[in-house]
mmCIF file of C-alpha atoms in Angstrom:
data_model
loop_
_atom_site.group_PDB
_atom_site.id
_atom_site.type_symbol
_atom_site.label_atom_id
_atom_site.label_comp_id
_atom_site.label_asym_id
_atom_site.label_seq_id
_atom_site.Cartn_x
_atom_site.Cartn_y
_atom_site.Cartn_z
ATOM 1 C CA MET A 1487 89.157 110.241 78.802
ATOM 2 C CA ARG A 1488 90.382 110.257 82.442
ATOM 3 C CA ILE A 1489 92.637 108.528 84.373
ATOM 4 C CA ALA A 1490 93.657 108.978 88.113
ATOM 5 C CA VAL A 1491 96.997 107.796 89.646
ATOM 6 C CA ALA A 1492 97.147 107.445 93.508
ATOM 7 C CA SER A 1493 99.903 109.667 94.690
ATOM 8 C CA GLN A 1494 99.550 110.913 98.223
ATOM 9 C CA ASN A 1495 102.802 113.072 97.516
ATOM 10 C CA PHE A 1496 101.819 114.316 94.562
ATOM 11 C CA ARG A 1497 104.944 112.770 92.890
ATOM 12 C CA THR A 1498 104.915 109.054 92.947
ATOM 13 C CA VAL A 1499 102.552 106.271 92.461
ATOM 14 C CA THR A 1500 101.512 105.228 95.966
ATOM 15 C CA PRO A 1501 99.821 101.853 97.483
ATOM 16 C CA HIS A 1502 96.431 101.318 99.251
ATOM 17 C CA ALA A 1503 94.139 102.815 96.734
ATOM 18 C CA GLY A 1504 91.145 102.128 99.038
ATOM 19 C CA LYS A 1505 92.513 104.954 101.562
ATOM 20 C CA THR A 1506 94.313 106.877 99.607
ATOM 21 C CA ARG A 1507 92.754 110.718 99.235
ATOM 22 C CA ARG A 1508 95.080 112.185 96.830
ATOM 23 C CA PHE A 1509 95.105 111.437 93.279
ATOM 24 C CA LEU A 1510 96.614 112.952 90.063
ATOM 25 C CA VAL A 1511 94.226 113.132 87.676
ATOM 26 C CA PHE A 1512 95.103 113.247 83.652
ATOM 27 C CA GLU A 1513 93.165 113.744 80.532
ATOM 28 C CA VAL A 1514 94.249 111.632 77.706
ATOM 29 C CA GLU A 1515 93.614 112.010 73.872
ATOM 30 C CA ALA A 1516 94.636 109.913 71.271
ATOM 31 C CA GLY A 1517 97.960 111.197 69.758
ATOM 32 C CA THR A 1518 98.964 113.562 72.570
ATOM 33 C CA PRO A 1519 100.692 112.537 75.898
ATOM 34 C CA PRO A 1520 98.836 112.428 79.192
ATOM 35 C CA ARG A 1521 97.923 116.131 80.316
ATOM 36 C CA GLU A 1522 97.738 116.580 84.324
ATOM 37 C CA VAL A 1523 94.452 118.418 84.873
ATOM 38 C CA GLU A 1524 93.739 118.129 87.985
ATOM 39 C CA ARG A 1525 94.514 117.360 91.597
ATOM 40 C CA LEU A 1526 92.069 115.519 93.991
ATOM 41 C CA ASP A 1527 92.916 115.602 97.815
ATOM 42 C CA LEU A 1528 90.037 114.304 99.482
ATOM 43 C CA PRO A 1529 88.574 114.384 102.597
ATOM 44 C CA LYS A 1530 89.145 111.264 104.441
ATOM 45 C CA ASP A 1531 85.609 110.045 104.442
ATOM 46 C CA MET A 1532 85.804 110.381 100.575
ATOM 47 C CA SER A 1533 88.438 107.817 100.221
ATOM 48 C CA ILE A 1534 86.658 104.485 98.806
ATOM 49 C CA HIS A 1535 87.201 102.944 102.039
ATOM 50 C CA GLU A 1536 85.154 105.249 104.018
ATOM 51 C CA TYR A 1537 82.871 106.472 101.592
ATOM 52 C CA ARG A 1538 79.617 105.272 101.991
ATOM 53 C CA GLY A 1539 77.820 108.442 100.208
ATOM 54 C CA THR A 1540 75.592 108.051 97.662
ATOM 55 C CA ASP A 1541 76.269 110.651 95.268
ATOM 56 C CA PRO A 1542 78.556 109.655 92.686
ATOM 57 C CA HIS A 1543 82.369 109.640 94.149
ATOM 58 C CA PRO A 1544 84.707 111.648 91.770
ATOM 59 C CA LEU A 1545 86.786 108.361 91.403
ATOM 60 C CA TYR A 1546 83.717 106.878 89.242
ATOM 61 C CA SER A 1547 84.008 109.387 86.300
ATOM 62 C CA MET A 1548 87.542 108.049 85.514
ATOM 63 C CA ARG A 1549 88.256 105.373 82.808
ATOM 64 C CA ALA A 1550 90.710 103.805 85.125
ATOM 65 C CA VAL A 1551 92.524 104.258 88.399
ATOM 66 C CA ILE A 1552 96.374 103.696 88.808
ATOM 67 C CA ALA A 1553 97.696 102.376 92.111
ATOM 68 C CA ALA A 1554 100.892 100.582 93.487
ATOM 69 C CA SER A 1555 98.483 98.080 95.403
ATOM 70 C CA ALA A 1556 94.517 97.778 95.155
ATOM 71 C CA GLY A 1557 92.541 95.077 97.267
ATOM 72 C CA PRO A 1558 89.761 93.053 95.691
ATOM 73 C CA GLY A 1559 86.889 95.078 97.368
ATOM 74 C CA PHE A 1560 88.554 98.333 95.937
ATOM 75 C CA VAL A 1561 88.921 96.803 92.443
ATOM 76 C CA ALA A 1562 85.106 95.236 92.401
ATOM 77 C CA ARG A 1563 83.992 98.890 93.902
ATOM 78 C CA LEU A 1564 85.219 100.408 90.679
ATOM 79 C CA ALA A 1565 84.672 97.454 88.483
ATOM 80 C CA SER A 1566 80.776 98.118 89.482
ATOM 81 C CA VAL A 1567 81.038 101.771 88.090
ATOM 82 C CA GLY A 1568 82.685 100.728 84.862
ATOM 83 C CA VAL A 1569 86.209 102.194 86.018
ATOM 84 C CA ALA A 1570 89.557 99.888 85.717
ATOM 85 C CA ALA A 1571 91.546 99.565 88.938
ATOM 86 C CA ILE A 1572 95.155 98.549 88.377
ATOM 87 C CA ALA A 1573 98.072 97.945 90.595
ATOM 88 C CA THR A 1574 101.400 98.552 88.781
ATOM 89 C CA SER A 1575 105.038 98.376 90.324
ATOM 90 C CA GLU A 1576 105.853 101.675 88.183
ATOM 91 C CA THR A 1577 107.098 104.682 90.326
ATOM 92 C CA ASP A 1578 106.448 107.320 87.953
ATOM 93 C CA PRO A 1579 102.898 108.570 88.127
ATOM 94 C CA VAL A 1580 103.139 110.046 83.944
ATOM 95 C CA ALA A 1581 104.943 106.810 82.912
ATOM 96 C CA ALA A 1582 102.166 104.620 84.501
ATOM 97 C CA VAL A 1583 99.655 106.458 82.293
ATOM 98 C CA GLU A 1584 101.617 105.850 79.271
ATOM 99 C CA LYS A 1585 102.330 102.203 79.820
ATOM 100 C CA PHE A 1586 98.748 101.969 80.712
ATOM 101 C CA LEU A 1587 98.035 103.206 77.255
ATOM 102 C CA ALA A 1588 100.528 101.346 75.492
ATOM 103 C CA GLY A 1589 99.260 98.048 77.593
ATOM 104 C CA THR A 1590 102.662 97.447 78.642
ATOM 105 C CA LEU A 1591 102.065 98.536 82.529
ATOM 106 C CA PRO A 1592 104.104 96.241 84.998
ATOM 107 C CA GLN A 1593 101.936 94.430 87.320
ATOM 108 C CA ALA A 1594 102.403 94.870 91.043
ATOM 109 C CA ALA A 1595 103.740 92.170 93.439
ATOM 110 C CA GLU A 1596 100.939 90.444 95.034
ATOM 111 C CA HIS A 1597 98.579 92.684 97.024
ATOM 112 C CA GLU A 1598 98.991 91.961 101.261
ATOM 113 C CA ASP A 1599 96.088 92.941 102.557
ATOM 114 C CA ASP A 1600 95.905 93.823 106.552
ATOM 115 C CA CYS A 1601 92.434 94.938 106.621
ATOM 116 C CA ASP A 1602 89.523 92.721 106.418
ATOM 117 C CA CYS A 1603 86.737 95.075 105.197
ATOM 118 C CA ASN A 1604 86.774 94.334 101.394
ATOM 119 C CA CYS A 1605 86.028 97.530 100.549
ATOM 120 C CA HIS A 1606 89.140 99.132 99.588
#
């Protein structure tokens, strides 16, 4: 299974998943540590906040997307295609994936939203 982690700097878990355009993609197989297999560096119009295309979005093929924050629109949009969106206070991408798999991923603080578009 594939899990994406929002990471604008490709080093830490970053917030505002709907506007994020950079994601670390991990392949996860039973009994092995998560393995980074791809880095998504999407154009601005491919952020979930902006995306209005009819083709499947690259995040729609993930099992989960982890970020430091995610608004209700982002969570609902991914849920509609069977992808879990998780907000966490964990800052290390590999640790975030490992803790997600173990069921121990700490939740992020309450999301403070400065955007009323309901699409992130």
